[in-house]
mmCIF file of C-alpha atoms in Angstrom:
data_model
loop_
_atom_site.group_PDB
_atom_site.id
_atom_site.type_symbol
_atom_site.label_atom_id
_atom_site.label_comp_id
_atom_site.label_asym_id
_atom_site.label_seq_id
_atom_site.Cartn_x
_atom_site.Cartn_y
_atom_site.Cartn_z
ATOM 1 C CA UNK A 1416 -61.920 15.001 -11.118
ATOM 2 C CA UNK A 1417 -64.884 14.942 -12.990
ATOM 3 C CA UNK A 1418 -68.418 15.455 -11.611
ATOM 4 C CA UNK A 1419 -69.175 11.780 -11.782
ATOM 5 C CA UNK A 1420 -65.810 10.961 -9.641
ATOM 6 C CA UNK A 1421 -66.495 13.511 -7.151
ATOM 7 C CA UNK A 1422 -69.832 12.108 -6.628
ATOM 8 C CA UNK A 1423 -68.136 8.316 -6.718
ATOM 9 C CA UNK A 1424 -65.917 9.877 -3.826
ATOM 10 C CA UNK A 1425 -69.014 11.143 -1.795
ATOM 11 C CA UNK A 1426 -70.917 7.724 -2.458
ATOM 12 C CA UNK A 1427 -68.124 5.989 -0.920
ATOM 13 C CA UNK A 1428 -67.489 8.155 1.877
ATOM 14 C CA UNK A 1429 -70.990 8.034 2.909
ATOM 15 C CA UNK A 1430 -70.715 4.417 2.732
ATOM 16 C CA UNK A 1431 -68.012 4.458 5.425
ATOM 17 C CA UNK A 1432 -69.813 6.564 7.478
ATOM 18 C CA UNK A 1433 -72.779 4.358 7.087
ATOM 19 C CA UNK A 1434 -71.063 1.289 7.275
ATOM 20 C CA UNK A 1435 -68.125 1.525 9.858
ATOM 21 C CA UNK A 1436 -70.686 3.728 12.004
ATOM 22 C CA UNK A 1437 -72.501 1.012 12.528
ATOM 23 C CA UNK A 1438 -69.748 -1.598 13.273
ATOM 24 C CA UNK A 1439 -68.467 0.745 15.616
ATOM 25 C CA UNK A 1440 -71.751 1.784 17.498
ATOM 26 C CA UNK A 1441 -72.266 -2.203 17.558
ATOM 27 C CA UNK A 1442 -68.987 -2.866 18.968
ATOM 28 C CA UNK A 1443 -69.106 -0.004 21.605
ATOM 29 C CA UNK A 1444 -72.755 -1.972 22.285
ATOM 30 C CA UNK A 1445 -71.056 -5.381 22.654
ATOM 31 C CA UNK A 1446 -68.783 -3.766 25.147
ATOM 32 C CA UNK A 1447 -71.257 -2.079 27.239
ATOM 33 C CA UNK A 1448 -73.279 -5.298 27.535
ATOM 34 C CA UNK A 1449 -70.188 -6.876 28.826
ATOM 35 C CA UNK A 1450 -69.861 -4.537 31.886
ATOM 36 C CA UNK A 1451 -72.029 -4.637 35.342
ATOM 37 C CA UNK A 1452 -71.300 -1.366 36.723
ATOM 38 C CA UNK A 1453 -73.979 1.307 35.242
ATOM 39 C CA UNK A 1454 -71.648 4.171 35.178
ATOM 40 C CA UNK A 1455 -69.289 2.035 33.194
ATOM 41 C CA UNK A 1456 -72.183 0.843 30.776
ATOM 42 C CA UNK A 1457 -73.465 4.351 30.772
ATOM 43 C CA UNK A 1458 -69.900 5.824 29.741
ATOM 44 C CA UNK A 1459 -69.872 3.356 26.487
ATOM 45 C CA UNK A 1460 -73.253 3.586 25.127
ATOM 46 C CA UNK A 1461 -72.713 7.593 25.342
ATOM 47 C CA UNK A 1462 -70.116 7.174 23.150
ATOM 48 C CA UNK A 1463 -72.309 5.671 20.870
ATOM 49 C CA UNK A 1464 -74.610 8.910 20.836
ATOM 50 C CA UNK A 1465 -72.244 10.849 18.151
ATOM 51 C CA UNK A 1466 -72.084 7.623 16.062
ATOM 52 C CA UNK A 1467 -76.091 7.997 15.249
ATOM 53 C CA UNK A 1468 -75.532 11.137 13.589
ATOM 54 C CA UNK A 1469 -72.863 10.039 11.347
ATOM 55 C CA UNK A 1470 -74.609 6.833 10.479
ATOM 56 C CA UNK A 1471 -77.862 8.620 9.658
ATOM 57 C CA UNK A 1472 -75.837 11.299 7.480
ATOM 58 C CA UNK A 1473 -74.021 8.439 5.910
ATOM 59 C CA UNK A 1474 -76.868 6.438 5.338
ATOM 60 C CA UNK A 1475 -78.698 9.379 3.337
ATOM 61 C CA UNK A 1476 -75.698 10.519 1.810
ATOM 62 C CA UNK A 1477 -75.028 7.135 0.243
ATOM 63 C CA UNK A 1478 -78.464 6.573 -1.077
ATOM 64 C CA UNK A 1479 -78.912 10.031 -2.258
ATOM 65 C CA UNK A 1480 -75.475 10.078 -4.121
ATOM 66 C CA UNK A 1481 -75.864 6.766 -5.203
ATOM 67 C CA UNK A 1482 -78.731 7.792 -6.923
ATOM 68 C CA UNK A 1483 -77.415 10.710 -8.185
ATOM 69 C CA UNK A 1484 -74.715 8.513 -9.985
ATOM 70 C CA UNK A 1485 -77.101 6.485 -12.147
ATOM 71 C CA UNK A 1486 -78.197 9.517 -13.751
ATOM 72 C CA UNK A 1487 -74.842 10.030 -15.763
ATOM 73 C CA UNK A 1488 -72.979 6.808 -14.936
ATOM 74 C CA UNK A 1489 -70.575 5.662 -17.671
ATOM 75 C CA UNK A 1490 -71.169 2.221 -17.659
ATOM 76 C CA UNK A 1491 -75.304 2.789 -18.193
ATOM 77 C CA UNK A 1492 -76.164 1.816 -14.825
ATOM 78 C CA UNK A 1493 -79.864 3.099 -14.232
ATOM 79 C CA UNK A 1494 -81.901 3.500 -11.650
ATOM 80 C CA UNK A 1495 -83.977 1.017 -12.494
ATOM 81 C CA UNK A 1496 -81.694 -1.980 -12.867
ATOM 82 C CA UNK A 1497 -82.863 -4.762 -10.511
ATOM 83 C CA UNK A 1498 -79.817 -4.827 -8.646
ATOM 84 C CA UNK A 1499 -80.207 -0.743 -7.907
ATOM 85 C CA UNK A 1500 -83.726 -1.215 -6.924
ATOM 86 C CA UNK A 1501 -83.089 -4.229 -4.804
ATOM 87 C CA UNK A 1502 -80.155 -2.320 -3.100
ATOM 88 C CA UNK A 1503 -82.657 0.745 -2.309
ATOM 89 C CA UNK A 1504 -85.378 -1.659 -0.857
ATOM 90 C CA UNK A 1505 -82.660 -3.138 1.661
ATOM 91 C CA UNK A 1506 -81.837 0.077 2.488
ATOM 92 C CA UNK A 1507 -85.252 1.021 3.699
ATOM 93 C CA UNK A 1508 -85.686 -2.360 5.204
ATOM 94 C CA UNK A 1509 -82.467 -1.880 7.159
ATOM 95 C CA UNK A 1510 -83.441 1.660 8.286
ATOM 96 C CA UNK A 1511 -86.599 0.377 9.238
ATOM 97 C CA UNK A 1512 -85.163 -2.556 11.183
ATOM 98 C CA UNK A 1513 -82.409 -0.318 12.739
ATOM 99 C CA UNK A 1514 -84.743 3.078 14.224
ATOM 100 C CA UNK A 1515 -86.620 0.951 16.918
ATOM 101 C CA UNK A 1516 -83.239 -0.977 18.097
ATOM 102 C CA UNK A 1517 -81.687 2.356 18.115
ATOM 103 C CA UNK A 1518 -85.109 3.776 20.611
ATOM 104 C CA UNK A 1519 -84.707 0.909 22.752
ATOM 105 C CA UNK A 1520 -80.558 1.441 23.118
ATOM 106 C CA UNK A 1521 -81.452 5.021 24.035
ATOM 107 C CA UNK A 1522 -83.826 3.837 26.595
ATOM 108 C CA UNK A 1523 -81.384 1.712 28.113
ATOM 109 C CA UNK A 1524 -78.148 4.388 28.062
ATOM 110 C CA UNK A 1525 -81.205 6.590 29.719
ATOM 111 C CA UNK A 1526 -81.572 3.954 32.639
ATOM 112 C CA UNK A 1527 -77.820 3.274 32.788
ATOM 113 C CA UNK A 1528 -77.380 7.295 33.740
ATOM 114 C CA UNK A 1529 -80.148 7.229 35.979
ATOM 115 C CA UNK A 1530 -78.748 3.999 37.937
ATOM 116 C CA UNK A 1531 -75.088 5.516 37.785
ATOM 117 C CA UNK A 1532 -76.443 8.583 39.791
ATOM 118 C CA UNK A 1533 -77.982 6.563 42.059
ATOM 119 C CA UNK A 1534 -75.654 4.566 43.327
ATOM 120 C CA UNK A 1535 -73.786 2.945 40.512
ATOM 121 C CA UNK A 1536 -74.887 -0.678 41.623
ATOM 122 C CA UNK A 1537 -75.030 -3.646 39.112
ATOM 123 C CA UNK A 1538 -78.704 -4.321 38.245
ATOM 124 C CA UNK A 1539 -80.128 -7.581 36.362
ATOM 125 C CA UNK A 1540 -82.904 -4.912 35.393
ATOM 126 C CA UNK A 1541 -80.106 -2.763 33.585
ATOM 127 C CA UNK A 1542 -78.627 -5.823 32.097
ATOM 128 C CA UNK A 1543 -81.721 -7.272 30.510
ATOM 129 C CA UNK A 1544 -82.501 -3.316 29.161
ATOM 130 C CA UNK A 1545 -78.699 -3.364 27.519
ATOM 131 C CA UNK A 1546 -78.708 -7.264 26.272
ATOM 132 C CA UNK A 1547 -82.593 -6.565 24.979
ATOM 133 C CA UNK A 1548 -83.099 -9.760 22.411
ATOM 134 C CA UNK A 1549 -85.102 -7.748 20.325
ATOM 135 C CA UNK A 1550 -82.985 -4.648 20.183
ATOM 136 C CA UNK A 1551 -80.294 -7.128 19.339
ATOM 137 C CA UNK A 1552 -82.440 -9.227 16.947
ATOM 138 C CA UNK A 1553 -83.252 -6.112 14.989
ATOM 139 C CA UNK A 1554 -79.661 -4.643 14.430
ATOM 140 C CA UNK A 1555 -78.021 -8.113 13.623
ATOM 141 C CA UNK A 1556 -80.979 -8.701 10.834
ATOM 142 C CA UNK A 1557 -80.295 -4.689 9.957
ATOM 143 C CA UNK A 1558 -76.551 -5.080 9.879
ATOM 144 C CA UNK A 1559 -76.609 -8.378 7.311
ATOM 145 C CA UNK A 1560 -78.933 -6.421 4.753
ATOM 146 C CA UNK A 1561 -76.509 -3.833 4.948
ATOM 147 C CA UNK A 1562 -73.825 -6.521 4.382
ATOM 148 C CA UNK A 1563 -76.131 -7.758 1.157
ATOM 149 C CA UNK A 1564 -76.188 -4.095 -0.141
ATOM 150 C CA UNK A 1565 -72.769 -4.199 -0.371
ATOM 151 C CA UNK A 1566 -72.932 -7.555 -2.242
ATOM 152 C CA UNK A 1567 -75.103 -6.484 -4.945
ATOM 153 C CA UNK A 1568 -72.811 -3.137 -5.263
ATOM 154 C CA UNK A 1569 -69.788 -5.417 -5.655
ATOM 155 C CA UNK A 1570 -71.242 -8.060 -7.665
ATOM 156 C CA UNK A 1571 -73.828 -5.787 -9.432
ATOM 157 C CA UNK A 1572 -76.058 -9.503 -10.196
ATOM 158 C CA UNK A 1573 -77.712 -8.996 -13.690
ATOM 159 C CA UNK A 1574 -75.975 -5.924 -15.087
ATOM 160 C CA UNK A 1575 -74.757 -6.199 -18.320
ATOM 161 C CA UNK B 114 -71.554 1.817 -7.618
ATOM 162 C CA UNK B 115 -68.728 0.892 -5.851
ATOM 163 C CA UNK B 116 -67.412 -1.681 -8.163
ATOM 164 C CA UNK B 117 -67.050 1.026 -10.711
ATOM 165 C CA UNK B 118 -63.691 1.792 -9.157
ATOM 166 C CA UNK B 119 -62.050 -1.089 -10.347
ATOM 167 C CA UNK B 120 -63.968 -2.765 -13.295
ATOM 168 C CA UNK B 121 -62.838 -6.080 -13.329
ATOM 169 C CA UNK B 122 -63.650 -9.656 -12.735
ATOM 170 C CA UNK B 123 -61.896 -10.002 -9.788
ATOM 171 C CA UNK B 124 -65.211 -9.321 -7.060
ATOM 172 C CA UNK B 125 -64.335 -11.667 -4.433
ATOM 173 C CA UNK B 126 -61.111 -9.947 -3.698
ATOM 174 C CA UNK B 127 -62.715 -6.393 -3.867
ATOM 175 C CA UNK B 128 -65.357 -7.412 -1.592
ATOM 176 C CA UNK B 129 -62.727 -8.789 0.765
ATOM 177 C CA UNK B 130 -60.740 -5.367 0.411
ATOM 178 C CA UNK B 131 -63.678 -3.326 1.130
ATOM 179 C CA UNK B 132 -65.010 -5.454 4.127
ATOM 180 C CA UNK B 133 -61.285 -5.304 5.277
ATOM 181 C CA UNK B 134 -61.435 -1.347 4.643
ATOM 182 C CA UNK B 135 -64.640 -1.135 6.695
ATOM 183 C CA UNK B 136 -63.860 -3.099 9.497
ATOM 184 C CA UNK B 137 -60.535 -0.633 9.236
ATOM 185 C CA UNK B 138 -62.060 2.552 9.912
ATOM 186 C CA UNK B 139 -64.526 0.808 12.135
ATOM 187 C CA UNK B 140 -61.630 0.155 14.622
ATOM 188 C CA UNK B 141 -60.309 3.158 14.461
ATOM 189 C CA UNK B 142 -63.337 5.090 15.073
ATOM 190 C CA UNK B 143 -63.872 2.989 18.199
ATOM 191 C CA UNK B 144 -60.062 3.716 19.307
ATOM 192 C CA UNK B 145 -60.485 7.417 18.702
ATOM 193 C CA UNK B 146 -63.604 7.737 20.348
ATOM 194 C CA UNK B 147 -62.074 5.542 23.245
ATOM 195 C CA UNK B 148 -58.988 7.575 23.548
ATOM 196 C CA UNK B 149 -60.527 11.229 23.345
ATOM 197 C CA UNK B 150 -62.881 10.128 26.107
ATOM 198 C CA UNK B 151 -60.017 8.543 28.276
ATOM 199 C CA UNK B 152 -58.018 11.815 27.710
ATOM 200 C CA UNK B 153 -61.013 13.656 29.247
ATOM 201 C CA UNK B 154 -62.110 11.258 31.855
ATOM 202 C CA UNK B 155 -61.822 12.480 35.321
ATOM 203 C CA UNK B 156 -62.185 9.090 36.436
ATOM 204 C CA UNK B 157 -59.188 7.340 37.096
ATOM 205 C CA UNK B 158 -61.237 3.440 36.431
ATOM 206 C CA UNK B 159 -62.963 4.946 33.547
ATOM 207 C CA UNK B 160 -59.919 6.116 31.905
ATOM 208 C CA UNK B 161 -58.246 2.815 32.300
ATOM 209 C CA UNK B 162 -61.382 1.140 30.976
ATOM 210 C CA UNK B 163 -61.213 3.268 27.889
ATOM 211 C CA UNK B 164 -57.724 3.015 27.552
ATOM 212 C CA UNK B 165 -57.816 -0.886 27.507
ATOM 213 C CA UNK B 166 -60.670 -0.917 25.166
ATOM 214 C CA UNK B 167 -58.693 1.246 22.979
ATOM 215 C CA UNK B 168 -55.177 -0.597 23.049
ATOM 216 C CA UNK B 169 -57.367 -3.896 22.067
ATOM 217 C CA UNK B 170 -59.384 -2.524 19.820
ATOM 218 C CA UNK B 171 -56.273 -1.483 17.772
ATOM 219 C CA UNK B 172 -54.557 -4.650 18.405
ATOM 220 C CA UNK B 173 -57.414 -6.841 17.207
ATOM 221 C CA UNK B 174 -59.198 -5.095 14.688
ATOM 222 C CA UNK B 175 -57.121 -2.075 13.432
ATOM 223 C CA UNK B 176 -54.168 -3.630 12.794
ATOM 224 C CA UNK B 177 -54.959 -6.780 11.232
ATOM 225 C CA UNK B 178 -57.409 -4.745 9.198
ATOM 226 C CA UNK B 179 -54.455 -3.123 7.870
ATOM 227 C CA UNK B 180 -52.912 -5.989 6.987
ATOM 228 C CA UNK B 181 -55.787 -7.313 5.139
ATOM 229 C CA UNK B 182 -56.363 -3.886 3.294
ATOM 230 C CA UNK B 183 -52.517 -3.987 1.872
ATOM 231 C CA UNK B 184 -52.451 -7.723 1.002
ATOM 232 C CA UNK B 185 -55.749 -7.431 -0.963
ATOM 233 C CA UNK B 186 -54.970 -3.912 -2.439
ATOM 234 C CA UNK B 187 -51.485 -5.581 -3.460
ATOM 235 C CA UNK B 188 -53.297 -8.439 -5.309
ATOM 236 C CA UNK B 189 -55.793 -6.730 -6.786
ATOM 237 C CA UNK B 190 -53.494 -3.771 -7.771
ATOM 238 C CA UNK B 191 -50.920 -6.394 -9.227
ATOM 239 C CA UNK B 192 -53.567 -7.770 -11.276
ATOM 240 C CA UNK B 193 -55.104 -4.289 -12.413
ATOM 241 C CA UNK B 194 -51.555 -2.893 -13.037
ATOM 242 C CA UNK B 195 -49.509 -5.926 -14.102
ATOM 243 C CA UNK B 196 -46.079 -3.728 -14.511
ATOM 244 C CA UNK B 197 -44.814 -1.396 -11.738
ATOM 245 C CA UNK B 198 -44.182 1.095 -13.752
ATOM 246 C CA UNK B 199 -47.651 1.207 -14.843
ATOM 247 C CA UNK B 200 -49.213 2.161 -10.972
ATOM 248 C CA UNK B 201 -50.712 5.493 -11.585
ATOM 249 C CA UNK B 202 -49.868 8.020 -8.928
ATOM 250 C CA UNK B 203 -52.958 7.827 -6.762
ATOM 251 C CA UNK B 204 -52.451 4.205 -6.114
ATOM 252 C CA UNK B 205 -48.522 4.800 -5.116
ATOM 253 C CA UNK B 206 -49.643 7.650 -3.067
ATOM 254 C CA UNK B 207 -52.156 5.493 -0.968
ATOM 255 C CA UNK B 208 -49.866 2.883 -0.863
ATOM 256 C CA UNK B 209 -47.599 5.222 1.211
ATOM 257 C CA UNK B 210 -50.164 6.987 3.349
ATOM 258 C CA UNK B 211 -51.449 3.228 4.286
ATOM 259 C CA UNK B 212 -48.142 2.056 5.114
ATOM 260 C CA UNK B 213 -47.164 5.105 7.053
ATOM 261 C CA UNK B 214 -49.994 4.712 9.006
ATOM 262 C CA UNK B 215 -49.749 1.231 9.590
ATOM 263 C CA UNK B 216 -46.302 1.974 10.918
ATOM 264 C CA UNK B 217 -48.241 4.740 13.286
ATOM 265 C CA UNK B 218 -50.871 2.327 14.463
ATOM 266 C CA UNK B 219 -47.966 -0.479 15.629
ATOM 267 C CA UNK B 220 -46.547 2.488 17.338
ATOM 268 C CA UNK B 221 -49.658 3.475 19.131
ATOM 269 C CA UNK B 222 -50.345 -0.028 19.973
ATOM 270 C CA UNK B 223 -46.882 0.006 21.906
ATOM 271 C CA UNK B 224 -48.069 3.248 23.716
ATOM 272 C CA UNK B 225 -51.252 2.105 24.572
ATOM 273 C CA UNK B 226 -49.761 -1.308 26.077
ATOM 274 C CA UNK B 227 -47.607 1.345 28.478
ATOM 275 C CA UNK B 228 -50.981 3.240 28.940
ATOM 276 C CA UNK B 229 -52.646 0.343 30.085
ATOM 277 C CA UNK B 230 -49.683 -1.411 32.289
ATOM 278 C CA UNK B 231 -49.601 2.191 34.061
ATOM 279 C CA UNK B 232 -52.990 3.282 34.577
ATOM 280 C CA UNK B 233 -54.425 0.930 37.264
ATOM 281 C CA UNK B 234 -51.302 2.412 39.305
ATOM 282 C CA UNK B 235 -52.260 6.057 38.200
ATOM 283 C CA UNK B 236 -48.708 6.282 36.607
ATOM 284 C CA UNK B 237 -49.494 7.132 33.261
ATOM 285 C CA UNK B 238 -48.123 10.563 32.165
ATOM 286 C CA UNK B 239 -50.580 13.464 31.188
ATOM 287 C CA UNK B 240 -48.404 13.826 28.267
ATOM 288 C CA UNK B 241 -48.619 9.959 27.117
ATOM 289 C CA UNK B 242 -52.559 9.980 27.307
ATOM 290 C CA UNK B 243 -52.699 13.024 25.155
ATOM 291 C CA UNK B 244 -50.683 11.360 22.370
ATOM 292 C CA UNK B 245 -52.447 8.517 22.631
ATOM 293 C CA UNK B 246 -55.436 10.699 22.147
ATOM 294 C CA UNK B 247 -54.010 12.770 19.195
ATOM 295 C CA UNK B 248 -53.025 10.063 17.159
ATOM 296 C CA UNK B 249 -56.186 8.036 16.331
ATOM 297 C CA UNK B 250 -57.888 11.014 14.687
ATOM 298 C CA UNK B 251 -54.942 11.799 12.190
ATOM 299 C CA UNK B 252 -54.720 8.421 11.291
ATOM 300 C CA UNK B 253 -58.771 8.040 10.378
ATOM 301 C CA UNK B 254 -58.146 11.633 8.865
ATOM 302 C CA UNK B 255 -54.989 9.973 6.764
ATOM 303 C CA UNK B 256 -57.544 7.044 5.410
ATOM 304 C CA UNK B 257 -60.242 9.147 4.688
ATOM 305 C CA UNK B 258 -57.722 10.779 2.131
ATOM 306 C CA UNK B 259 -56.949 7.275 0.980
ATOM 307 C CA UNK B 260 -60.541 6.695 0.472
ATOM 308 C CA UNK B 261 -60.630 9.473 -1.466
ATOM 309 C CA UNK B 262 -57.848 8.715 -3.822
ATOM 310 C CA UNK B 263 -59.220 5.190 -4.427
ATOM 311 C CA UNK B 264 -62.431 6.475 -5.446
ATOM 312 C CA UNK B 265 -61.561 9.753 -7.203
ATOM 313 C CA UNK B 266 -58.376 8.445 -8.907
ATOM 314 C CA UNK B 267 -57.104 11.843 -9.570
ATOM 315 C CA UNK B 268 -54.745 11.888 -12.429
#
């Protein structure tokens, strides 16, 4: 396999870590929202923790290997192409939205862990923290941008 | 970059194939995490909850995504390589791995169903729980090999 093909493999593997990791984390968060006991919420949100590293590395890898690919793309794709620039801008925006959402989710997990150790009784405060509307809105918006990046990668609008 | 894998006009097919593949890996990741956590759990209630999540995710996300990946991948392969004899080795190998992985996922669902039924009564065997925890990471690893084959297209 050529260097270009290896870079493409790494770019795709990173994209899978980024996108599939985000979906998996979203599913676990959604499942946590449907539970009442703090210990169960803490358990499910605790499973999101290892995904944060996977998503972060995948996100950086997808961008880094993607930019590297443009250096010797056989189809003439360049870093300055409109759809490539748009994808990078969307990547930055997605990261900017996901950061604060992740912070709120971490606070909810820490609250769940404290409440689990303190009687493990269902709590409206915890439920509100796990189903925080701002965090949900930021996560949905970030995911929509990731899907938009995928659309750009597949359809390459404006490419020759 | 992704479209460079299959330089063709069938972008919608490729997009659907990719979405199904992303959903498949995401579903398998959830099944892997919950199955491993269930095997490690010392609480019967938590173990049962995690087994139930793993089973439902396998049934509702993983198996349908396997079918979608197969169908859309088959259509794409049929258009790109019209004659069966023209199909390259990497594509044949990918199809074989994905087919075996689909069968394993169905078998895993049956095992998970047994575990979910037995877990509340505390009758789930240790060996069954361990088997249910070991299989998902192996399927996930097999899928990553398929991703490498699909992207790298080794001669």
